[in-house]
């Protein structure tokens, strides 16, 4: 008989220990960085006033690094200078944004309401950016892939620092004695009620007492 906590979703994931929340998140891919770059360009345009879908598509489909540059200006630049110009623009935008936001930053942003002025849902914007990425030129892909590699290197260093801190904590006599104790469905494991069972076929939570009441004292299967 499987004993399951009362009023707890049996499919709920066990929460990671507190220390795991500080672990550096997985690095961003080249596409993740492209998305972050284009989304920021859209938000920058929104700050100047309301924009429509056509404008959003124009920003997303523009050559990365040349979103704010006129066609005439592009034509007069030698190819090697143009490539450097594009690379420098992209790197300047993403210089300090190569790694995922940490848990604290995500929580802070969840309480900050952003007023989009482009009339598109996040899903619609995602589809437009995803489609643009599939047709982006080779130079752009290389720039974002190089930036993704930089982000992976940063993450490796952060992970090394995290691992060292965990080892030092484990060796310390004052280390976190509760480390490794997780939660189920947001409730501490210590609060599990032993007299609750789960019917595997119905998915309903019932107490042993009520089960016996209906079954004439017969043990649950």
mmCIF file of N, CA and C in Angstrom, residues 92-219:
data_model
loop_
_atom_site.group_PDB
_atom_site.id
_atom_site.type_symbol
_atom_site.label_atom_id
_atom_site.label_comp_id
_atom_site.label_asym_id
_atom_site.label_seq_id
_atom_site.Cartn_x
_atom_site.Cartn_y
_atom_site.Cartn_z
ATOM 1 N N UNK A 92 27.588 44.895 -28.023
ATOM 2 C CA UNK A 92 27.309 45.995 -27.099
ATOM 3 C C UNK A 92 25.944 45.812 -26.433
ATOM 4 N N UNK A 93 24.985 45.296 -27.187
ATOM 5 C CA UNK A 93 23.637 45.077 -26.651
ATOM 6 C C UNK A 93 23.592 43.906 -25.691
ATOM 7 N N UNK A 94 24.349 42.849 -26.003
ATOM 8 C CA UNK A 94 24.273 41.615 -25.214
ATOM 9 C C UNK A 94 25.462 41.402 -24.279
ATOM 10 N N UNK A 95 26.322 42.397 -24.188
ATOM 11 C CA UNK A 95 27.544 42.234 -23.403
ATOM 12 C C UNK A 95 27.360 41.676 -22.010
ATOM 13 N N UNK A 96 26.358 42.164 -21.280
ATOM 14 C CA UNK A 96 26.126 41.705 -19.907
ATOM 15 C C UNK A 96 24.867 40.851 -19.804
ATOM 16 N N UNK A 97 24.430 40.301 -20.935
ATOM 17 C CA UNK A 97 23.194 39.519 -20.944
ATOM 18 C C UNK A 97 23.406 38.140 -21.568
ATOM 19 N N UNK A 98 24.588 37.587 -21.373
ATOM 20 C CA UNK A 98 24.922 36.311 -22.008
ATOM 21 C C UNK A 98 24.501 35.102 -21.181
ATOM 22 N N UNK A 99 24.090 35.329 -19.951
ATOM 23 C CA UNK A 99 23.693 34.222 -19.086
ATOM 24 C C UNK A 99 22.226 34.356 -18.696
ATOM 25 N N UNK A 100 21.588 33.247 -18.325
ATOM 26 C CA UNK A 100 20.179 33.320 -17.913
ATOM 27 C C UNK A 100 20.010 34.175 -16.673
ATOM 28 N N UNK A 101 18.818 34.724 -16.524
ATOM 29 C CA UNK A 101 18.511 35.479 -15.313
ATOM 30 C C UNK A 101 18.450 34.524 -14.133
ATOM 31 N N UNK A 102 18.991 34.954 -13.013
ATOM 32 C CA UNK A 102 18.963 34.107 -11.825
ATOM 33 C C UNK A 102 17.574 34.134 -11.203
ATOM 34 N N UNK A 103 17.349 33.228 -10.258
ATOM 35 C CA UNK A 103 16.023 33.074 -9.653
ATOM 36 C C UNK A 103 15.521 34.389 -9.061
ATOM 37 N N UNK A 104 16.422 35.132 -8.410
ATOM 38 C CA UNK A 104 16.014 36.397 -7.793
ATOM 39 C C UNK A 104 15.563 37.418 -8.815
ATOM 40 N N UNK A 105 16.258 37.462 -9.964
ATOM 41 C CA UNK A 105 15.893 38.401 -11.023
ATOM 42 C C UNK A 105 14.548 38.040 -11.635
ATOM 43 N N UNK A 106 14.312 36.730 -11.833
ATOM 44 C CA UNK A 106 13.051 36.277 -12.415
ATOM 45 C C UNK A 106 11.896 36.625 -11.495
ATOM 46 N N UNK A 107 12.081 36.393 -10.189
ATOM 47 C CA UNK A 107 11.033 36.695 -9.219
ATOM 48 C C UNK A 107 10.736 38.180 -9.191
ATOM 49 N N UNK A 108 11.787 38.996 -9.276
ATOM 50 C CA UNK A 108 11.592 40.448 -9.262
ATOM 51 C C UNK A 108 10.834 40.909 -10.498
ATOM 52 N N UNK A 109 11.166 40.326 -11.659
ATOM 53 C CA UNK A 109 10.505 40.711 -12.896
ATOM 54 C C UNK A 109 9.050 40.278 -12.931
ATOM 55 N N UNK A 110 8.731 39.182 -12.206
ATOM 56 C CA UNK A 110 7.362 38.689 -12.218
ATOM 57 C C UNK A 110 6.406 39.679 -11.560
ATOM 58 N N UNK A 111 6.953 40.581 -10.738
ATOM 59 C CA UNK A 111 6.113 41.575 -10.068
ATOM 60 C C UNK A 111 6.141 42.919 -10.790
ATOM 61 N N UNK A 112 6.864 42.954 -11.916
ATOM 62 C CA UNK A 112 6.975 44.199 -12.660
ATOM 63 C C UNK A 112 6.142 44.097 -13.931
ATOM 64 N N UNK A 113 5.156 44.935 -14.069
ATOM 65 C CA UNK A 113 4.274 44.867 -15.218
ATOM 66 C C UNK A 113 4.870 45.647 -16.378
ATOM 67 N N UNK A 114 4.993 44.982 -17.511
ATOM 68 C CA UNK A 114 5.529 45.620 -18.708
ATOM 69 C C UNK A 114 4.392 45.962 -19.655
ATOM 70 N N UNK A 115 4.370 47.175 -20.131
ATOM 71 C CA UNK A 115 3.302 47.618 -21.027
ATOM 72 C C UNK A 115 3.802 47.546 -22.473
ATOM 73 N N UNK A 116 3.421 46.508 -23.171
ATOM 74 C CA UNK A 116 3.808 46.367 -24.569
ATOM 75 C C UNK A 116 2.913 47.256 -25.423
ATOM 76 N N UNK A 117 3.490 47.859 -26.440
ATOM 77 C CA UNK A 117 2.750 48.779 -27.290
ATOM 78 C C UNK A 117 2.781 48.342 -28.750
ATOM 79 N N UNK A 118 3.016 47.042 -28.961
ATOM 80 C CA UNK A 118 3.076 46.579 -30.343
ATOM 81 C C UNK A 118 1.865 45.728 -30.711
ATOM 82 N N UNK A 119 0.957 45.518 -29.789
ATOM 83 C CA UNK A 119 -0.281 44.820 -30.102
ATOM 84 C C UNK A 119 -0.143 43.335 -30.341
ATOM 85 N N UNK A 120 1.015 42.758 -30.057
ATOM 86 C CA UNK A 120 1.228 41.326 -30.275
ATOM 87 C C UNK A 120 1.346 40.597 -28.942
ATOM 88 N N UNK A 121 0.861 39.372 -28.923
ATOM 89 C CA UNK A 121 1.050 38.551 -27.739
ATOM 90 C C UNK A 121 2.491 38.038 -27.749
ATOM 91 N N UNK A 122 2.939 37.549 -26.594
ATOM 92 C CA UNK A 122 4.291 37.011 -26.507
ATOM 93 C C UNK A 122 4.448 35.828 -27.461
ATOM 94 N N UNK A 123 3.404 35.012 -27.588
ATOM 95 C CA UNK A 123 3.454 33.853 -28.484
ATOM 96 C C UNK A 123 3.622 34.292 -29.934
ATOM 97 N N UNK A 124 2.872 35.321 -30.340
ATOM 98 C CA UNK A 124 2.973 35.818 -31.717
ATOM 99 C C UNK A 124 4.371 36.360 -31.993
ATOM 100 N N UNK A 125 4.906 37.102 -31.027
ATOM 101 C CA UNK A 125 6.247 37.659 -31.190
ATOM 102 C C UNK A 125 7.285 36.536 -31.282
ATOM 103 N N UNK A 126 7.092 35.488 -30.481
ATOM 104 C CA UNK A 126 8.004 34.355 -30.493
ATOM 105 C C UNK A 126 8.012 33.675 -31.865
ATOM 106 N N UNK A 127 6.845 33.503 -32.453
ATOM 107 C CA UNK A 127 6.749 32.866 -33.767
ATOM 108 C C UNK A 127 7.473 33.686 -34.830
ATOM 109 N N UNK A 128 7.321 35.006 -34.761
ATOM 110 C CA UNK A 128 7.969 35.877 -35.741
ATOM 111 C C UNK A 128 9.492 35.800 -35.607
ATOM 112 N N UNK A 129 9.977 35.842 -34.369
ATOM 113 C CA UNK A 129 11.418 35.798 -34.141
ATOM 114 C C UNK A 129 11.984 34.434 -34.518
ATOM 115 N N UNK A 130 11.261 33.381 -34.177
ATOM 116 C CA UNK A 130 11.709 32.026 -34.510
ATOM 117 C C UNK A 130 11.825 31.842 -36.015
ATOM 118 N N UNK A 131 10.849 32.351 -36.749
ATOM 119 C CA UNK A 131 10.866 32.248 -38.201
ATOM 120 C C UNK A 131 12.038 33.024 -38.787
ATOM 121 N N UNK A 132 12.324 34.190 -38.223
ATOM 122 C CA UNK A 132 13.433 35.002 -38.712
ATOM 123 C C UNK A 132 14.773 34.304 -38.480
ATOM 124 N N UNK A 133 14.909 33.642 -37.345
ATOM 125 C CA UNK A 133 16.163 32.963 -37.013
ATOM 126 C C UNK A 133 16.488 31.874 -38.043
ATOM 127 N N UNK A 134 15.478 31.206 -38.541
ATOM 128 C CA UNK A 134 15.698 30.126 -39.509
ATOM 129 C C UNK A 134 16.323 30.635 -40.807
ATOM 130 N N UNK A 135 16.087 31.907 -41.127
ATOM 131 C CA UNK A 135 16.618 32.444 -42.372
ATOM 132 C C UNK A 135 17.729 33.461 -42.188
ATOM 133 N N UNK A 136 18.274 33.549 -40.968
ATOM 134 C CA UNK A 136 19.297 34.556 -40.697
ATOM 135 C C UNK A 136 20.593 34.203 -41.434
ATOM 136 N N UNK A 137 21.386 35.210 -41.796
ATOM 137 C CA UNK A 137 22.609 34.989 -42.579
ATOM 138 C C UNK A 137 23.697 34.323 -41.737
ATOM 139 N N UNK A 138 24.687 33.775 -42.406
ATOM 140 C CA UNK A 138 25.742 33.016 -41.738
ATOM 141 C C UNK A 138 26.551 33.865 -40.761
ATOM 142 N N UNK A 139 26.834 35.101 -41.113
ATOM 143 C CA UNK A 139 27.618 35.962 -40.232
ATOM 144 C C UNK A 139 26.875 36.186 -38.913
ATOM 145 N N UNK A 140 25.581 36.449 -39.018
ATOM 146 C CA UNK A 140 24.786 36.669 -37.805
ATOM 147 C C UNK A 140 24.800 35.433 -36.916
ATOM 148 N N UNK A 141 24.617 34.264 -37.527
ATOM 149 C CA UNK A 141 24.624 33.029 -36.741
ATOM 150 C C UNK A 141 25.964 32.835 -36.045
ATOM 151 N N UNK A 142 27.046 33.150 -36.748
ATOM 152 C CA UNK A 142 28.366 32.989 -36.143
ATOM 153 C C UNK A 142 28.538 33.933 -34.962
ATOM 154 N N UNK A 143 28.053 35.166 -35.099
ATOM 155 C CA UNK A 143 28.174 36.128 -34.007
ATOM 156 C C UNK A 143 27.431 35.622 -32.775
ATOM 157 N N UNK A 144 26.211 35.156 -32.965
ATOM 158 C CA UNK A 144 25.429 34.682 -31.824
ATOM 159 C C UNK A 144 25.974 33.362 -31.272
ATOM 160 N N UNK A 145 26.521 32.522 -32.141
ATOM 161 C CA UNK A 145 27.131 31.279 -31.659
ATOM 162 C C UNK A 145 28.387 31.573 -30.834
ATOM 163 N N UNK A 146 29.160 32.566 -31.265
ATOM 164 C CA UNK A 146 30.345 32.958 -30.502
ATOM 165 C C UNK A 146 29.948 33.525 -29.142
ATOM 166 N N UNK A 147 28.891 34.316 -29.124
ATOM 167 C CA UNK A 147 28.403 34.875 -27.866
ATOM 168 C C UNK A 147 27.874 33.773 -26.949
ATOM 169 N N UNK A 148 27.214 32.771 -27.543
ATOM 170 C CA UNK A 148 26.718 31.643 -26.749
ATOM 171 C C UNK A 148 27.883 30.885 -26.122
ATOM 172 N N UNK A 149 28.986 30.762 -26.874
ATOM 173 C CA UNK A 149 30.184 30.107 -26.330
ATOM 174 C C UNK A 149 30.757 30.914 -25.178
ATOM 175 N N UNK A 150 30.758 32.244 -25.313
ATOM 176 C CA UNK A 150 31.204 33.110 -24.213
ATOM 177 C C UNK A 150 30.332 32.880 -22.983
ATOM 178 N N UNK A 151 29.033 32.752 -23.221
ATOM 179 C CA UNK A 151 28.104 32.510 -22.113
ATOM 180 C C UNK A 151 28.359 31.170 -21.442
ATOM 181 N N UNK A 152 28.689 30.152 -22.235
ATOM 182 C CA UNK A 152 28.989 28.832 -21.664
ATOM 183 C C UNK A 152 30.245 28.890 -20.798
ATOM 184 N N UNK A 153 31.234 29.663 -21.250
ATOM 185 C CA UNK A 153 32.462 29.807 -20.462
ATOM 186 C C UNK A 153 32.185 30.508 -19.142
ATOM 187 N N UNK A 154 31.344 31.523 -19.186
ATOM 188 C CA UNK A 154 30.974 32.230 -17.961
ATOM 189 C C UNK A 154 30.251 31.278 -17.014
ATOM 190 N N UNK A 155 29.351 30.475 -17.573
ATOM 191 C CA UNK A 155 28.596 29.528 -16.763
ATOM 192 C C UNK A 155 29.511 28.485 -16.123
ATOM 193 N N UNK A 156 30.517 28.025 -16.868
ATOM 194 C CA UNK A 156 31.465 27.054 -16.324
ATOM 195 C C UNK A 156 32.189 27.621 -15.106
ATOM 196 N N UNK A 157 32.564 28.891 -15.181
ATOM 197 C CA UNK A 157 33.238 29.515 -14.051
ATOM 198 C C UNK A 157 32.292 29.664 -12.865
ATOM 199 N N UNK A 158 31.051 30.079 -13.156
ATOM 200 C CA UNK A 158 30.058 30.206 -12.083
ATOM 201 C C UNK A 158 29.776 28.852 -11.440
ATOM 202 N N UNK A 159 29.740 27.806 -12.272
ATOM 203 C CA UNK A 159 29.483 26.466 -11.760
ATOM 204 C C UNK A 159 30.640 25.986 -10.888
ATOM 205 N N UNK A 160 31.859 26.308 -11.298
ATOM 206 C CA UNK A 160 33.030 25.931 -10.504
ATOM 207 C C UNK A 160 32.992 26.629 -9.145
ATOM 208 N N UNK A 161 32.618 27.910 -9.153
ATOM 209 C CA UNK A 161 32.509 28.660 -7.897
ATOM 210 C C UNK A 161 31.409 28.072 -7.010
ATOM 211 N N UNK A 162 30.304 27.689 -7.636
ATOM 212 C CA UNK A 162 29.180 27.101 -6.896
ATOM 213 C C UNK A 162 29.592 25.768 -6.272
ATOM 214 N N UNK A 163 30.257 24.920 -7.059
ATOM 215 C CA UNK A 163 30.684 23.610 -6.564
ATOM 216 C C UNK A 163 31.663 23.764 -5.405
ATOM 217 N N UNK A 164 32.585 24.699 -5.532
ATOM 218 C CA UNK A 164 33.556 24.937 -4.462
ATOM 219 C C UNK A 164 32.854 25.395 -3.189
ATOM 220 N N UNK A 165 31.880 26.277 -3.338
ATOM 221 C CA UNK A 165 31.137 26.770 -2.172
ATOM 222 C C UNK A 165 30.364 25.638 -1.499
ATOM 223 N N UNK A 166 29.794 24.730 -2.312
ATOM 224 C CA UNK A 166 29.056 23.600 -1.760
ATOM 225 C C UNK A 166 29.980 22.651 -1.004
ATOM 226 N N UNK A 167 31.169 22.424 -1.554
ATOM 227 C CA UNK A 167 32.127 21.549 -0.886
ATOM 228 C C UNK A 167 32.592 22.157 0.433
ATOM 229 N N UNK A 168 32.822 23.460 0.431
ATOM 230 C CA UNK A 168 33.237 24.129 1.658
ATOM 231 C C UNK A 168 32.125 24.081 2.702
ATOM 232 N N UNK A 169 30.885 24.206 2.252
ATOM 233 C CA UNK A 169 29.755 24.136 3.176
ATOM 234 C C UNK A 169 29.629 22.736 3.774
ATOM 235 N N UNK A 170 29.850 21.721 2.928
ATOM 236 C CA UNK A 170 29.738 20.344 3.400
ATOM 237 C C UNK A 170 30.828 20.021 4.423
ATOM 238 N N UNK A 171 32.014 20.603 4.251
ATOM 239 C CA UNK A 171 33.130 20.342 5.156
ATOM 240 C C UNK A 171 33.040 21.154 6.434
ATOM 241 N N UNK A 172 32.201 22.177 6.429
ATOM 242 C CA UNK A 172 32.083 23.050 7.590
ATOM 243 C C UNK A 172 31.243 22.390 8.684
ATOM 244 N N UNK A 173 31.692 22.461 9.965
ATOM 245 C CA UNK A 173 30.895 21.884 11.065
ATOM 246 C C UNK A 173 29.569 22.599 11.262
ATOM 247 N N UNK A 174 29.495 23.814 10.762
ATOM 248 C CA UNK A 174 28.251 24.593 10.860
ATOM 249 C C UNK A 174 27.476 24.562 9.560
ATOM 250 N N UNK A 175 27.713 23.539 8.720
ATOM 251 C CA UNK A 175 27.033 23.444 7.432
ATOM 252 C C UNK A 175 25.546 23.281 7.605
ATOM 253 N N UNK A 176 24.827 23.484 6.525
ATOM 254 C CA UNK A 176 23.365 23.401 6.553
ATOM 255 C C UNK A 176 22.927 21.963 6.806
ATOM 256 N N UNK A 177 22.435 21.688 8.010
ATOM 257 C CA UNK A 177 22.004 20.344 8.354
ATOM 258 C C UNK A 177 20.741 19.936 7.602
ATOM 259 N N UNK A 178 20.035 20.907 7.135
ATOM 260 C CA UNK A 178 18.778 20.608 6.447
ATOM 261 C C UNK A 178 18.957 20.489 4.942
ATOM 262 N N UNK A 179 20.201 20.639 4.479
ATOM 263 C CA UNK A 179 20.426 20.571 3.040
ATOM 264 C C UNK A 179 20.026 19.196 2.527
ATOM 265 N N UNK A 180 19.285 19.171 1.435
ATOM 266 C CA UNK A 180 18.848 17.909 0.865
ATOM 267 C C UNK A 180 17.438 17.547 1.237
ATOM 268 N N UNK A 181 16.850 18.269 2.222
ATOM 269 C CA UNK A 181 15.468 18.002 2.577
ATOM 270 C C UNK A 181 14.570 18.812 1.669
ATOM 271 N N UNK A 182 13.892 18.135 0.788
ATOM 272 C CA UNK A 182 13.035 18.832 -0.161
ATOM 273 C C UNK A 182 11.615 18.950 0.314
ATOM 274 N N UNK A 183 10.750 19.373 -0.592
ATOM 275 C CA UNK A 183 9.333 19.506 -0.310
ATOM 276 C C UNK A 183 8.558 18.800 -1.400
ATOM 277 N N UNK A 184 7.366 18.414 -1.105
ATOM 278 C CA UNK A 184 6.489 17.812 -2.098
ATOM 279 C C UNK A 184 5.269 18.693 -2.225
ATOM 280 N N UNK A 185 5.046 19.197 -3.424
ATOM 281 C CA UNK A 185 3.868 20.033 -3.642
ATOM 282 C C UNK A 185 3.816 21.237 -2.741
ATOM 283 N N UNK A 186 5.002 21.761 -2.359
ATOM 284 C CA UNK A 186 5.033 22.959 -1.530
ATOM 285 C C UNK A 186 4.862 22.673 -0.059
ATOM 286 N N UNK A 187 4.728 21.401 0.374
ATOM 287 C CA UNK A 187 4.561 21.050 1.770
ATOM 288 C C UNK A 187 5.760 20.259 2.239
ATOM 289 N N UNK A 188 6.204 20.479 3.478
ATOM 290 C CA UNK A 188 7.341 19.769 4.016
ATOM 291 C C UNK A 188 7.008 18.294 4.164
ATOM 292 N N UNK A 189 8.020 17.460 3.926
ATOM 293 C CA UNK A 189 7.807 16.031 4.041
ATOM 294 C C UNK A 189 7.449 15.632 5.463
ATOM 295 N N UNK A 190 7.904 16.397 6.449
ATOM 296 C CA UNK A 190 7.626 16.064 7.838
ATOM 297 C C UNK A 190 6.143 16.153 8.166
ATOM 298 N N UNK A 191 5.380 16.861 7.339
ATOM 299 C CA UNK A 191 3.962 17.036 7.622
ATOM 300 C C UNK A 191 3.088 15.994 6.953
ATOM 301 N N UNK A 192 3.701 14.961 6.374
ATOM 302 C CA UNK A 192 2.943 13.927 5.694
ATOM 303 C C UNK A 192 2.039 13.203 6.685
ATOM 304 N N UNK A 193 0.791 13.014 6.310
ATOM 305 C CA UNK A 193 -0.159 12.298 7.158
ATOM 306 C C UNK A 193 -0.147 10.828 6.779
ATOM 307 N N UNK A 194 0.225 9.928 7.705
ATOM 308 C CA UNK A 194 0.375 8.509 7.378
ATOM 309 C C UNK A 194 -0.919 7.773 7.142
ATOM 310 N N UNK A 195 -2.071 8.350 7.498
ATOM 311 C CA UNK A 195 -3.325 7.627 7.352
ATOM 312 C C UNK A 195 -4.054 7.970 6.067
ATOM 313 N N UNK A 196 -3.306 8.437 5.064
ATOM 314 C CA UNK A 196 -3.922 8.748 3.775
ATOM 315 C C UNK A 196 -3.392 7.796 2.729
ATOM 316 N N UNK A 197 -4.263 7.295 1.876
ATOM 317 C CA UNK A 197 -3.851 6.396 0.809
ATOM 318 C C UNK A 197 -4.346 6.923 -0.508
ATOM 319 N N UNK A 198 -3.787 6.401 -1.551
ATOM 320 C CA UNK A 198 -4.161 6.839 -2.896
ATOM 321 C C UNK A 198 -4.684 5.657 -3.693
ATOM 322 N N UNK A 199 -5.849 5.814 -4.260
ATOM 323 C CA UNK A 199 -6.402 4.770 -5.127
ATOM 324 C C UNK A 199 -5.740 4.878 -6.488
ATOM 325 N N UNK A 200 -4.972 3.882 -6.903
ATOM 326 C CA UNK A 200 -4.224 4.007 -8.163
ATOM 327 C C UNK A 200 -5.085 4.141 -9.394
ATOM 328 N N UNK A 201 -6.321 3.616 -9.373
ATOM 329 C CA UNK A 201 -7.141 3.648 -10.586
ATOM 330 C C UNK A 201 -8.049 4.874 -10.648
ATOM 331 N N UNK A 202 -8.417 5.416 -9.497
ATOM 332 C CA UNK A 202 -9.337 6.555 -9.488
ATOM 333 C C UNK A 202 -8.616 7.860 -9.264
ATOM 334 N N UNK A 203 -7.435 7.805 -8.645
ATOM 335 C CA UNK A 203 -6.700 9.034 -8.391
ATOM 336 C C UNK A 203 -7.254 9.809 -7.227
ATOM 337 N N UNK A 204 -8.229 9.256 -6.423
ATOM 338 C CA UNK A 204 -8.841 9.986 -5.327
ATOM 339 C C UNK A 204 -8.070 9.732 -4.042
ATOM 340 N N UNK A 205 -8.005 10.765 -3.194
ATOM 341 C CA UNK A 205 -7.356 10.644 -1.911
ATOM 342 C C UNK A 205 -8.408 10.258 -0.877
ATOM 343 N N UNK A 206 -8.145 9.215 -0.096
ATOM 344 C CA UNK A 206 -9.077 8.789 0.928
ATOM 345 C C UNK A 206 -8.319 8.393 2.172
ATOM 346 N N UNK A 207 -8.944 8.533 3.324
ATOM 347 C CA UNK A 207 -8.323 8.108 4.573
ATOM 348 C C UNK A 207 -8.565 6.635 4.772
ATOM 349 N N UNK A 208 -7.691 5.982 5.552
ATOM 350 C CA UNK A 208 -7.845 4.561 5.825
ATOM 351 C C UNK A 208 -9.146 4.303 6.560
ATOM 352 N N UNK A 209 -9.474 5.240 7.453
ATOM 353 C CA UNK A 209 -10.692 5.048 8.246
ATOM 354 C C UNK A 209 -11.921 5.005 7.359
ATOM 355 N N UNK A 210 -12.031 5.940 6.395
ATOM 356 C CA UNK A 210 -13.200 5.964 5.528
ATOM 357 C C UNK A 210 -13.210 4.769 4.605
ATOM 358 N N UNK A 211 -12.023 4.308 4.192
ATOM 359 C CA UNK A 211 -11.936 3.138 3.318
ATOM 360 C C UNK A 211 -12.449 1.901 4.055
ATOM 361 N N UNK A 212 -12.052 1.775 5.317
ATOM 362 C CA UNK A 212 -12.495 0.631 6.097
ATOM 363 C C UNK A 212 -13.983 0.710 6.393
ATOM 364 N N UNK A 213 -14.501 1.950 6.559
ATOM 365 C CA UNK A 213 -15.921 2.125 6.856
ATOM 366 C C UNK A 213 -16.789 1.600 5.746
ATOM 367 N N UNK A 214 -16.376 1.776 4.499
ATOM 368 C CA UNK A 214 -17.183 1.304 3.395
ATOM 369 C C UNK A 214 -16.954 -0.152 3.088
ATOM 370 N N UNK A 215 -15.744 -0.660 3.461
ATOM 371 C CA UNK A 215 -15.414 -2.025 3.102
ATOM 372 C C UNK A 215 -15.601 -3.015 4.236
ATOM 373 N N UNK A 216 -16.273 -2.599 5.318
ATOM 374 C CA UNK A 216 -16.514 -3.503 6.428
ATOM 375 C C UNK A 216 -15.246 -3.943 7.101
ATOM 376 N N UNK A 217 -14.249 -3.002 7.169
ATOM 377 C CA UNK A 217 -13.027 -3.308 7.883
ATOM 378 C C UNK A 217 -12.010 -4.036 7.023
ATOM 379 N N UNK A 218 -12.307 -4.279 5.745
ATOM 380 C CA UNK A 218 -11.374 -4.964 4.869
ATOM 381 C C UNK A 218 -10.202 -4.036 4.507
ATOM 382 N N UNK A 219 -8.997 -4.526 4.524
ATOM 383 C CA UNK A 219 -7.806 -3.705 4.230
ATOM 384 C C UNK A 219 -7.836 -3.287 2.769
#
